[in-house]
XYZ file of C-alpha atoms in Angstrom:
758
model
C -10.445 1.241 4.237
C -13.673 -0.634 5.042
C -15.115 -3.500 2.987
C -18.701 -3.479 1.929
C -20.052 -6.495 3.871
C -17.742 -6.447 7.161
C -15.967 -4.381 9.478
C -12.406 -3.388 8.843
C -10.098 -6.240 10.253
C -6.587 -4.993 11.357
C -4.118 -7.484 9.718
C -1.211 -7.989 12.257
C -0.692 -6.916 15.947
C 1.089 -3.733 17.278
C 4.445 -4.210 18.874
C 2.784 -2.959 22.109
C 0.151 -5.901 21.747
C 3.290 -8.177 21.627
C 4.524 -6.974 25.082
C 6.927 -4.369 23.875
C 6.389 -1.748 26.466
C 9.575 0.457 27.065
C 10.475 1.679 30.551
C 10.648 5.314 29.318
C 6.961 5.070 28.356
C 5.692 7.653 30.935
C 8.374 10.257 30.219
C 7.735 9.912 26.444
C 3.867 10.152 26.949
C 4.711 13.384 29.098
C 6.624 14.961 26.301
C 3.889 14.190 23.852
C 1.379 15.811 26.077
C 3.642 18.958 26.327
C 4.176 18.867 22.371
C 0.408 18.672 21.828
C -0.295 21.559 24.113
C 2.324 23.539 22.363
C 0.859 22.455 19.148
C -2.598 23.648 20.127
C -1.224 27.069 21.436
C 0.501 27.667 18.052
C -2.591 26.629 16.052
C -4.749 29.012 18.031
C -2.348 31.874 17.508
C -2.245 31.123 13.762
C -5.995 30.999 13.767
C -6.223 34.423 15.433
C -3.615 35.755 13.094
C -5.682 34.443 10.028
C -8.749 36.624 11.237
C -6.570 39.700 11.575
C -4.900 39.052 8.147
C -8.229 38.351 6.404
C -9.507 41.791 7.726
C -6.390 43.438 6.505
C -6.900 41.710 3.111
C -10.493 43.123 2.912
C -9.260 46.669 3.601
C -6.628 46.229 1.095
C -9.174 45.342 -1.472
C -11.224 48.221 -0.562
C -8.315 50.532 -0.827
C -7.424 49.250 -4.143
C -11.176 49.783 -5.409
C -10.933 53.341 -4.104
C -8.024 54.103 -5.999
C -8.845 52.788 -9.407
C -8.303 55.611 -11.913
C -11.563 56.882 -13.662
C -9.453 57.641 -16.633
C -6.193 55.942 -18.001
C -4.582 59.179 -18.229
C -4.794 59.862 -14.623
C -1.056 59.362 -13.492
C -1.672 60.318 -9.876
C -4.298 57.805 -9.446
C -2.280 55.164 -11.420
C 0.525 55.473 -8.896
C -1.908 55.179 -5.961
C -3.327 52.077 -7.671
C 0.046 50.346 -8.163
C 0.818 50.981 -4.359
C -2.677 49.625 -3.332
C -2.229 46.579 -5.450
C 1.366 45.829 -4.068
C -0.153 46.023 -0.565
C -3.019 43.678 -1.523
C -0.355 41.158 -2.977
C 1.520 41.259 0.223
C -1.463 40.746 2.328
C -2.614 37.860 0.199
C 0.818 36.189 0.317
C 0.765 36.626 4.110
C -2.879 35.089 4.366
C -1.755 32.108 2.185
C 1.250 31.475 4.495
C -0.679 31.510 7.526
C -3.098 28.984 6.024
C -0.319 26.684 5.053
C 1.022 26.849 8.675
C -2.540 26.052 9.946
C -2.945 23.223 7.692
C 0.411 21.728 8.817
C -0.590 22.079 12.450
C -3.839 20.351 11.983
C -2.250 17.400 9.986
C 0.212 17.025 12.854
C -2.551 17.013 15.500
C -3.255 13.172 15.369
C 0.633 12.421 15.665
C 2.883 15.507 15.888
C 5.993 13.182 15.250
C 7.002 9.650 14.464
C 10.783 9.416 15.117
C 13.535 10.642 17.170
C 17.335 10.549 17.040
C 19.560 11.717 19.882
C 22.657 13.295 18.091
C 25.845 14.586 19.752
C 27.455 17.043 17.412
C 31.264 17.154 17.761
C 32.017 19.719 20.352
C 28.601 20.154 21.631
C 26.009 18.411 24.000
C 23.447 15.831 22.980
C 20.238 17.037 21.479
C 16.939 15.139 21.122
C 15.619 15.669 17.527
C 12.042 14.833 17.067
C 10.821 14.389 13.531
C 7.413 14.674 12.099
C 5.369 15.819 8.992
C 5.962 19.511 9.895
C 7.935 21.958 11.878
C 6.942 23.037 15.353
C 8.826 25.950 16.938
C 8.260 26.973 20.696
C 7.845 30.895 20.238
C 8.736 31.338 23.921
C 12.563 30.304 23.362
C 12.822 29.845 19.565
C 13.638 26.159 19.996
C 12.507 23.533 17.360
C 10.480 20.997 19.294
C 9.652 18.974 16.032
C 11.631 18.921 12.740
C 10.045 18.532 9.405
C 11.056 15.248 7.898
C 12.599 16.935 4.953
C 14.806 19.047 7.204
C 18.601 18.341 6.712
C 18.992 16.999 10.224
C 16.138 14.615 9.637
C 18.197 12.518 7.315
C 20.078 11.082 10.355
C 16.818 9.212 11.174
C 16.469 7.622 7.899
C 20.127 6.857 6.948
C 21.997 5.842 10.122
C 21.873 3.391 13.154
C 23.750 3.981 16.344
C 27.209 5.429 15.981
C 29.002 7.911 13.889
C 26.882 9.913 11.474
C 26.720 13.174 9.636
C 24.263 15.200 7.661
C 24.408 17.857 4.957
C 23.555 21.330 6.319
C 23.586 24.480 4.337
C 26.891 25.492 6.033
C 28.277 22.173 5.208
C 28.665 18.596 6.767
C 27.692 18.307 10.355
C 29.531 15.307 11.970
C 28.748 13.647 15.391
C 27.240 10.330 16.834
C 23.688 8.958 17.009
C 23.172 7.692 20.530
C 19.553 6.836 20.215
C 17.029 6.122 17.545
C 13.400 5.735 18.304
C 10.121 5.140 16.581
C 6.707 6.201 17.798
C 3.042 4.921 17.130
C 1.005 7.907 17.991
C -2.782 7.546 17.166
C -5.275 10.513 17.760
C -2.976 12.147 20.017
C -2.296 8.961 22.362
C 1.040 7.190 22.512
C 0.410 3.603 21.594
C 3.947 2.402 21.842
C 7.526 3.215 20.760
C 10.645 1.086 20.165
C 14.425 1.766 19.891
C 16.137 0.421 16.954
C 19.591 0.405 15.600
C 19.641 0.395 11.846
C 16.753 0.616 9.629
C 13.160 1.935 10.240
C 12.475 -1.726 10.202
C 10.854 -4.528 12.195
C 8.225 -4.222 13.627
C 7.234 -0.741 12.727
C 7.334 -1.168 8.998
C 5.959 -4.792 9.157
C 2.900 -3.540 11.022
C 2.581 -0.508 8.735
C 2.743 -3.037 5.685
C 0.240 -5.328 7.195
C -2.578 -2.735 6.991
C -5.268 -2.689 4.374
C -4.653 -0.942 1.088
C -6.102 2.687 0.622
C -8.286 3.913 -2.102
C -5.438 6.401 -2.958
C -1.840 6.160 -2.412
C -0.635 7.640 0.974
C 2.588 9.090 2.203
C 5.157 6.995 3.827
C 7.316 9.491 5.630
C 7.237 7.221 8.857
C 8.850 4.275 7.044
C 11.199 5.642 4.317
C 14.175 3.434 3.995
C 17.774 4.457 3.783
C 18.001 3.760 0.067
C 14.738 5.590 -0.555
C 16.010 8.682 1.428
C 19.008 8.935 -0.628
C 16.781 9.242 -3.809
C 14.548 11.730 -2.230
C 17.278 14.112 -1.072
C 19.386 13.824 -4.248
C 19.943 17.476 -5.385
C 22.908 16.908 -7.443
C 21.682 14.688 -10.368
C 20.162 16.369 -13.542
C 18.895 12.804 -14.381
C 18.055 10.411 -11.680
C 17.183 6.984 -12.967
C 15.439 4.668 -10.467
C 14.957 0.972 -11.364
C 12.854 -1.022 -8.865
C 11.034 -4.261 -8.559
C 7.274 -4.303 -8.103
C 6.420 -2.899 -4.762
C 9.680 -1.245 -4.059
C 7.968 2.133 -3.475
C 9.436 3.815 -6.682
C 6.230 5.842 -7.301
C 5.915 6.904 -3.617
C 9.462 7.831 -3.298
C 9.088 10.000 -6.380
C 6.297 11.806 -4.940
C 8.173 12.350 -1.733
C 11.073 13.590 -3.774
C 8.742 16.091 -5.052
C 7.743 17.200 -1.705
C 11.377 17.483 -0.773
C 12.158 19.519 -3.794
C 9.303 21.814 -3.083
C 10.480 22.226 0.661
C 13.983 23.107 -0.639
C 12.152 25.265 -2.984
C 11.603 27.773 -0.147
C 15.098 28.820 -0.929
C 15.475 27.901 -4.371
C 12.216 29.238 -5.668
C 11.076 25.864 -7.038
C 7.286 25.829 -6.879
C 4.381 23.404 -7.792
C 4.014 24.986 -11.214
C 7.702 24.165 -11.977
C 7.282 20.443 -11.730
C 5.219 17.866 -13.826
C 4.527 14.200 -13.614
C 4.203 12.173 -16.826
C 1.729 9.702 -15.784
C 0.784 6.362 -17.700
C -2.996 7.133 -17.681
C -5.592 9.180 -15.862
C -6.605 6.552 -13.420
C -3.067 6.267 -12.126
C -2.823 10.102 -11.874
C -5.946 9.982 -9.734
C -4.542 7.223 -7.490
C -1.489 9.252 -6.715
C -3.154 12.658 -6.269
C -3.577 12.543 -2.574
C 0.214 12.098 -1.681
C 1.439 15.634 -1.755
C -1.738 17.059 -0.056
C -1.056 14.482 2.719
C 2.349 16.059 3.001
C 0.981 19.527 3.068
C 2.110 20.513 -0.330
C 0.215 21.818 -3.351
C -0.501 19.144 -6.018
C 1.298 19.431 -9.316
C 0.300 18.992 -12.856
C -0.066 15.488 -14.371
C 0.283 14.897 -18.129
C -0.392 11.824 -20.179
C 0.690 11.091 -23.725
C -2.937 10.175 -24.377
C -3.803 13.923 -23.634
C -1.155 15.065 -25.852
C -2.031 12.902 -28.752
C -5.726 13.662 -28.240
C -4.903 17.311 -29.117
C -2.751 16.365 -32.230
C -5.194 17.771 -34.802
C -4.239 15.026 -37.446
C -7.581 14.944 -38.822
C -8.486 11.702 -37.191
C -8.260 10.293 -33.781
C -5.377 8.664 -32.006
C -5.921 5.559 -30.012
C -5.201 5.529 -26.293
C -2.466 3.514 -24.793
C -5.202 1.213 -23.110
C -6.814 0.495 -26.608
C -3.325 -0.382 -27.884
C -2.714 -2.695 -25.059
C -6.205 -4.128 -25.577
C -5.754 -4.666 -29.322
C -2.512 -6.510 -28.795
C -3.676 -8.740 -25.773
C -6.821 -9.724 -27.409
C -5.341 -10.497 -30.923
C -6.177 -14.296 -31.522
C -3.257 -14.564 -33.987
C 0.171 -14.861 -32.232
C 2.144 -14.034 -35.380
C 0.117 -10.810 -35.966
C 0.454 -9.883 -32.199
C 4.155 -10.434 -32.446
C 4.433 -8.252 -35.537
C 2.474 -5.446 -33.673
C 4.918 -5.620 -30.942
C 7.887 -5.181 -33.370
C 6.251 -2.209 -34.703
C 5.901 -0.540 -31.424
C 9.524 -1.206 -30.382
C 10.722 -0.045 -33.771
C 8.640 3.136 -33.627
C 9.607 4.096 -30.161
C 13.421 3.624 -30.963
C 16.277 6.116 -31.430
C 16.646 4.690 -35.123
C 13.158 5.875 -35.804
C 13.887 9.192 -34.408
C 16.774 9.326 -36.720
C 14.728 8.299 -39.607
C 12.184 11.195 -38.839
C 14.918 13.724 -38.590
C 16.188 12.643 -41.903
C 12.625 12.836 -43.326
C 12.169 16.230 -42.317
C 15.648 17.198 -44.034
C 14.604 15.445 -47.157
C 11.181 17.149 -47.238
C 12.788 20.533 -47.003
C 15.685 19.945 -49.447
C 14.113 17.641 -51.985
C 10.280 17.660 -51.906
C 9.142 21.237 -50.800
C 9.054 23.472 -53.741
C 7.889 26.963 -54.612
C 6.216 28.585 -57.637
C 7.471 31.636 -59.399
C 5.754 34.851 -58.589
C 5.399 36.840 -61.668
C 3.543 40.153 -61.743
C 3.310 43.225 -63.972
C 5.722 41.872 -66.427
C 8.591 40.809 -63.969
C 9.262 38.360 -61.413
C 8.779 39.518 -57.699
C 10.172 36.282 -56.484
C 11.711 33.106 -58.249
C 11.470 29.665 -56.920
C 15.171 29.210 -56.575
C 15.538 32.329 -54.514
C 12.703 31.271 -52.042
C 14.151 27.971 -51.532
C 17.589 29.306 -50.803
C 15.962 31.844 -48.509
C 14.177 28.898 -46.790
C 17.405 26.730 -46.332
C 19.638 29.772 -45.400
C 17.581 30.049 -42.029
C 17.200 26.438 -41.411
C 19.106 26.057 -38.034
C 17.397 29.147 -36.427
C 13.673 28.348 -36.965
C 11.524 25.353 -37.760
C 9.981 24.916 -41.181
C 6.658 26.214 -40.872
C 7.928 29.564 -39.152
C 10.395 30.122 -41.858
C 7.735 29.507 -44.563
C 5.562 32.045 -42.648
C 8.179 34.708 -42.749
C 8.570 33.948 -46.402
C 4.775 34.370 -47.092
C 4.679 37.499 -45.088
C 7.380 39.053 -47.352
C 5.765 37.657 -50.578
C 2.271 39.244 -49.607
C 3.997 42.601 -48.781
C 5.578 42.441 -52.355
C 2.370 41.627 -53.876
C 0.726 44.407 -51.960
C 3.446 46.916 -53.171
C 3.054 45.654 -56.800
C -0.805 46.026 -56.493
C -0.424 49.779 -55.451
C 2.077 50.480 -58.072
C -0.037 48.983 -60.753
C -3.254 50.836 -59.800
C -2.580 54.043 -61.742
C -1.974 52.127 -64.918
C -5.148 50.052 -64.508
C -7.095 53.465 -63.847
C -5.817 54.732 -67.083
C -6.850 51.701 -68.852
C -10.417 51.682 -67.317
C -10.769 55.412 -68.249
C -10.803 54.494 -72.030
C -13.983 52.582 -71.624
C -17.121 54.675 -71.527
C -19.188 52.344 -69.651
C -16.838 52.749 -66.476
C -16.455 56.558 -66.587
C -18.146 56.890 -63.325
C -16.338 54.140 -61.430
C -12.730 54.313 -62.727
C -11.005 54.127 -59.416
C -13.242 51.388 -57.830
C -13.369 49.300 -61.067
C -9.507 49.514 -61.338
C -9.158 48.344 -57.808
C -11.452 45.357 -58.532
C -9.351 44.497 -61.542
C -6.141 44.793 -59.528
C -7.557 42.515 -56.684
C -8.576 39.931 -59.252
C -5.223 39.990 -60.784
C -3.389 39.621 -57.448
C -5.658 37.064 -56.014
C -4.045 34.088 -57.450
C -0.701 35.383 -56.318
C -2.095 35.862 -52.818
C -3.495 32.277 -52.849
C -0.130 30.884 -53.975
C 1.652 32.736 -51.156
C -0.892 31.544 -48.644
C -0.714 27.909 -49.758
C 3.012 27.712 -48.912
C 2.459 27.406 -45.376
C -0.087 24.419 -45.668
C 1.940 21.406 -44.604
C 0.067 18.239 -43.884
C 2.233 16.430 -41.241
C 0.481 13.208 -41.891
C 1.191 13.444 -45.577
C 4.686 13.838 -44.972
C 4.754 11.033 -42.492
C 3.186 8.654 -44.825
C 5.897 9.318 -47.405
C 8.326 7.275 -45.149
C 6.096 4.074 -45.703
C 4.574 4.593 -49.088
C 7.928 5.183 -51.002
C 10.195 2.008 -50.711
C 13.017 3.852 -52.573
C 12.946 6.684 -50.091
C 12.820 4.673 -47.045
C 15.958 2.844 -48.209
C 17.841 6.065 -48.805
C 16.817 7.516 -45.474
C 17.635 4.470 -43.501
C 21.221 4.032 -45.016
C 23.588 2.993 -42.308
C 20.937 2.418 -39.723
C 20.367 -1.071 -37.950
C 16.877 -1.992 -38.881
C 14.741 -4.998 -37.630
C 14.993 -8.408 -39.691
C 11.215 -8.084 -40.531
C 11.408 -4.376 -41.561
C 9.441 -5.102 -44.772
C 6.528 -6.500 -42.782
C 6.783 -3.674 -40.474
C 6.522 -1.199 -43.400
C 3.611 -3.042 -44.979
C 1.558 -3.261 -41.941
C 2.209 0.391 -41.021
C 0.872 1.393 -44.408
C -2.328 -0.496 -43.714
C -2.648 0.981 -40.322
C -2.284 4.627 -41.784
C -5.608 3.977 -43.924
C -7.526 3.112 -40.688
C -10.218 5.506 -39.399
C -7.944 6.251 -36.325
C -4.260 6.438 -35.913
C -2.277 3.962 -33.601
C -0.853 5.102 -30.509
C 2.633 4.484 -31.890
C 1.991 6.589 -34.916
C 0.507 9.346 -32.723
C 3.792 9.469 -30.868
C 5.748 9.645 -34.097
C 3.476 12.162 -35.775
C 3.712 14.408 -32.782
C 7.586 14.179 -32.990
C 7.381 15.096 -36.746
C 5.096 17.974 -36.141
C 7.344 19.106 -33.535
C 10.242 19.249 -35.905
C 8.028 20.845 -38.629
C 6.127 23.308 -36.561
C 8.342 23.849 -33.509
C 5.586 23.095 -30.951
C 5.508 25.280 -27.807
C 8.205 24.390 -25.276
C 7.823 25.056 -21.482
C 11.089 26.555 -20.189
C 9.721 27.220 -16.717
C 9.365 23.407 -15.982
C 12.473 22.662 -13.786
C 11.646 19.126 -12.720
C 9.990 16.134 -14.655
C 9.083 12.999 -12.921
C 8.401 9.979 -15.512
C 6.691 6.944 -14.028
C 6.307 3.533 -15.775
C 9.297 4.422 -17.954
C 9.416 0.934 -19.355
C 6.317 1.804 -21.276
C 8.341 4.499 -23.263
C 11.052 4.627 -25.616
C 13.931 6.991 -26.916
C 11.194 8.688 -29.139
C 9.116 9.727 -26.161
C 12.042 11.180 -24.303
C 12.969 13.090 -27.433
C 9.753 14.832 -27.160
C 10.017 15.607 -23.571
C 13.506 16.935 -24.094
C 12.006 19.362 -26.715
C 8.988 20.345 -24.423
C 11.037 20.720 -21.268
C 14.402 21.881 -22.409
C 15.501 23.294 -19.040
C 14.275 20.449 -16.693
C 16.019 17.837 -14.581
C 14.418 14.554 -14.570
C 13.581 11.563 -12.257
C 12.689 8.577 -14.106
C 11.235 5.312 -12.448
C 10.447 1.981 -13.970
C 10.718 -1.700 -13.867
C 11.671 -3.601 -17.224
C 9.900 -6.561 -16.037
C 6.413 -4.886 -15.947
C 6.194 -3.848 -19.608
C 2.889 -4.681 -21.117
C 2.715 -4.154 -24.966
C 6.415 -5.155 -25.787
C 9.568 -6.353 -23.929
C 11.398 -3.344 -22.705
C 15.122 -3.618 -23.866
C 17.804 -3.965 -21.265
C 19.525 -0.759 -22.739
C 16.510 1.342 -22.011
C 17.886 3.397 -19.230
C 21.066 3.910 -21.131
C 19.279 4.931 -24.329
C 17.227 7.417 -22.282
C 20.371 8.950 -20.793
C 21.947 9.425 -24.292
C 18.513 11.300 -25.468
C 18.331 13.576 -22.578
C 22.075 14.316 -22.419
C 22.414 15.331 -18.965
C 25.944 15.850 -17.612
C 25.196 14.556 -14.137
C 23.269 11.250 -14.267
C 22.761 8.887 -11.704
C 21.291 5.328 -11.540
C 19.729 3.624 -8.440
C 18.295 0.129 -8.220
C 15.679 -0.688 -5.448
C 15.602 -4.498 -4.975
C 13.620 -4.607 -1.730
C 9.929 -5.398 -2.337
C 7.578 -4.092 0.339
C 4.079 -4.342 -1.059
C 3.219 -7.992 -1.076
C 3.753 -10.629 1.611
C 6.745 -12.782 1.611
C 4.803 -15.739 0.262
C 3.124 -13.652 -2.636
C 6.343 -11.932 -3.498
C 8.282 -15.358 -3.681
C 5.467 -16.747 -5.906
C 5.564 -13.745 -8.181
C 9.332 -14.320 -8.642
C 8.675 -17.410 -10.738
C 7.667 -15.194 -13.634
C 11.005 -13.396 -13.834
C 13.914 -14.335 -15.774
C 16.289 -13.149 -12.771
C 14.224 -13.656 -9.569
C 17.424 -12.992 -7.474
C 16.971 -9.340 -8.428
C 13.937 -9.117 -6.119
C 14.306 -9.309 -2.180
C 10.894 -9.968 -0.602
C 10.383 -8.148 2.674
C 9.731 -10.615 5.705
C 6.127 -10.139 6.203
C 4.329 -13.506 6.250
C 0.884 -14.372 5.305
C -0.928 -17.278 3.690
C 0.438 -18.677 0.460
C -1.262 -18.077 -2.892
C -4.056 -20.433 -3.895
C -4.015 -21.995 -7.473
C -7.270 -23.726 -8.327
C -8.384 -25.379 -11.521
C -12.016 -26.073 -12.509
C -13.617 -28.189 -15.357
C -15.314 -25.248 -17.117
C -15.917 -21.528 -16.972
C -19.273 -21.871 -15.219
C -17.738 -23.779 -12.181
C -14.722 -21.198 -12.282
C -17.245 -18.321 -12.115
C -19.020 -19.908 -9.120
C -15.829 -20.397 -7.252
C -14.798 -16.965 -8.045
C -17.980 -15.543 -6.332
C -17.043 -17.684 -3.290
C -13.485 -16.469 -3.194
C -14.836 -12.747 -3.324
C -16.938 -13.619 -0.535
C -14.214 -15.193 1.548
C -12.028 -12.220 1.193
C -14.725 -9.857 2.213
C -15.253 -11.785 5.433
C -11.532 -11.633 6.165
C -11.921 -7.744 6.334
C -10.288 -7.049 2.782
C -11.492 -3.543 1.718
C -10.234 -3.689 -1.828
C -10.575 -6.846 -3.986
C -9.457 -6.882 -7.534
C -10.502 -9.580 -10.122
C -7.879 -9.160 -12.900
C -8.425 -10.404 -16.190
C -6.199 -10.341 -19.353
C -8.113 -8.096 -21.385
C -11.012 -5.572 -21.119
C -13.305 -7.743 -23.297
C -12.923 -10.574 -20.708
C -13.300 -8.167 -17.787
C -16.564 -7.066 -19.276
C -17.935 -10.315 -20.025
C -17.183 -11.411 -16.451
C -18.832 -8.452 -14.969
C -21.847 -8.851 -17.009
C -22.169 -12.495 -15.809
C -21.557 -11.655 -12.118
C -23.033 -8.132 -11.456
C -26.258 -9.532 -10.016
C -24.400 -11.500 -7.442
C -22.180 -9.004 -5.882
C -21.595 -5.382 -5.636
C -19.165 -5.008 -8.350
C -17.395 -2.267 -10.337
C -16.025 -2.661 -13.815
C -12.901 -0.365 -14.081
C -12.138 0.942 -17.305
C -9.713 3.732 -18.728
C -12.563 6.247 -18.361
C -13.155 5.335 -14.759
C -12.488 8.689 -12.459
C -10.901 6.564 -9.628
C -10.116 3.246 -8.052
C -11.983 3.622 -4.856
C -12.417 0.472 -2.431
C -14.735 -2.429 -2.917
C -14.642 -5.204 -5.362
C -13.701 -4.438 -8.919
C -12.899 -6.093 -12.136
C -10.437 -4.676 -14.470
C -7.820 -5.725 -17.076
C -4.277 -6.234 -15.798
C -2.826 -3.557 -17.782
C -4.937 -0.937 -16.133
C -3.964 -2.259 -12.736
C -0.255 -1.651 -13.141
C 1.005 0.808 -10.352
C -2.038 0.077 -8.195
C -2.369 -2.276 -5.162
C -5.210 -4.255 -3.398
C -5.841 -6.275 -0.303
C -6.620 -9.266 -2.436
C -6.237 -10.294 -5.910
C -8.044 -12.999 -7.939
C -6.474 -13.716 -11.423
C -9.141 -14.824 -13.632
C -8.623 -17.654 -16.283
C -5.122 -18.274 -15.645
C -5.150 -21.261 -18.239
C -2.810 -22.455 -20.868
C -4.837 -20.867 -23.711
C -4.611 -17.450 -22.046
C -1.109 -17.207 -20.495
C 1.686 -19.160 -22.254
C 4.198 -16.844 -24.014
C 7.124 -14.721 -22.549
C 4.768 -11.715 -22.891
C 2.127 -13.406 -20.706
C 4.973 -13.950 -18.103
C 5.177 -10.294 -17.552
C 1.375 -10.030 -17.248
C 1.207 -12.603 -14.611
C 4.085 -11.026 -12.617
C 2.192 -7.639 -12.741
C -1.094 -9.245 -11.746
C 0.364 -11.304 -8.756
C 2.480 -8.331 -7.506
C -0.744 -6.088 -7.191
C -1.659 -8.079 -4.075
C -0.959 -7.028 -0.518
C -2.286 -9.913 1.538
C -4.074 -12.378 -0.544
C -3.596 -14.002 -4.013
C -5.718 -16.640 -5.784
C -5.390 -17.847 -9.275
C -8.183 -19.557 -11.118
C -8.209 -21.488 -14.374
C -10.460 -23.709 -16.360
C -9.138 -26.647 -18.197
C -5.353 -26.745 -18.459
C -3.455 -24.561 -16.160
C -0.856 -22.104 -17.664
C 2.521 -23.825 -17.995
C 4.024 -20.480 -16.579
C 2.502 -21.386 -13.071
C 4.594 -24.624 -12.740
């Protein structure tokens, strides 16, 4: 990625530049040349095949057009149309398959492979297995010259050093011995260098890869996947895979490579892109990760945010976004009020609150919801007790509103029947009036409609349930809350929580937490549409959610397996409970659940990672990768004006060193916007908001909570003073901010330095 005012500067030397030239270099260069020649041959063959298939596709479309029946009753033509349509579908599928293979070959052209293992299977001769981003087969003899990184045999490269090894093949475990493990750096079809290694895909290849500049979008990491990451990617047994990882441990990237692996395996298990969904924290993050799967040659998958879900809630008022929730919390000048807001968020995301909402629905159905008597033509067509009994009789099978709709339909049928039976009597009655002798039937029908109109309105009204009104009962009736919460463990300040919640529910917009709760309640009442076709759900930044959110996901995607990823140290709005992953496991109730912890942090330099650990309660849980660069800089200034001038100089310095992406991180959006307005004339700056379509490159100013999950060559933390960062919640913010930096980190403060940076 290129900076705005300077040419890109490569950070770090290649192993070849360090004199690491292997004696087999010429042999490997020759093999590469043969592989590239085969790749070009296969690519040319597929391009020719594509032209032929395109022509067949055109002919199939023409045949279908010719066989369209002129009349729906033409049975012979319909049969011909069906046959032509099947041919067209087959041709379209073949065309897409060829396009996929062409794309794979084109992605392999710059570097057809990146690794090799020599493996002696027990009882067989040694085989050299070259591993790349796709498969390359020699059509002359059917031999695989390059294996896809997701192939079962490729796990040897990621999981083993020299010595005994095995891999899981469709036929079972294949045992043998790895006698050579080699890593390549191939650039634009030229072999730059290669090295032999014993254990991990590690020094110096990984160090060199990590020393490069950040990209505007997350990139694939197939060349540097580590053993513990590969085990996550290839896990096919777990119905719930929970990944806890430190900042920069590659959680998100591993999850996306896991998606690519699942889709690769989906060739046999019929798992396609439309069977997988990612739950992202925000749209900016969704865009940032959007290139990984296309880089791997796979179709992108759907991204969903809770902001999108709540925007379609139809609660009569808008629901604030997660970013606005974070902004309100972090910009609150009253520490006590902010602490109460955090307690509200924690309570309304908890399993206790889920139970309260479940009990509220039961109470509403049994104790509050009532029916009128339906009386017509001198008798009851339905009595309230009968209707209530009917409603509760079907409680298990259908949600409330659907049961009410069924009752309403039966009532309307009875009203219509009574209306027809009453009509002859009304006609006789009207015939006694001379003024209506010429309109007996029509006037009788008019009278009948008027008499039944009130019954129809009453029947129609029984399905009108206002979810927000039901939700408000929980907070507006203290006696009801006490009864519903009996036996539950409530926060010590529950009365304050209830009072503050009542006030929030009178505002022009609903809070993000109330949006989640109301969505859950409406799902219980209405039975919102589920998506049974979704088989895999990836949930990132799980520390931002609670059991309530996963109760929603469990209802939306009842047949799915889950991969959830998070870091409890990176929660913004509230502390994430240590029991969070266990709480989620209980909500999703999967039989096969596994938990993995990634301690190695790869993103930041050793110095930045070590510095960031000072903001952790348990710094020993993070293992920095040994990639050394300059130490973070902490600089104080007498006032804001001087700090702004120094910040401008810091941006200029990092640009001159070749940094392509520079982030100035502020605590809040209000502070970021103010700084942007003051500096915008001095530099080519961008203000990143929740509505920014993409991160891109260059120099940008944004709040810390929007930077979570992203990375930059250089990070400048603005206004790291005692007034802005002093609490335990601020420690997490500083940890998030500092761990966004790959190569350079600076912290600026005016006045008194934050006590957290000692």
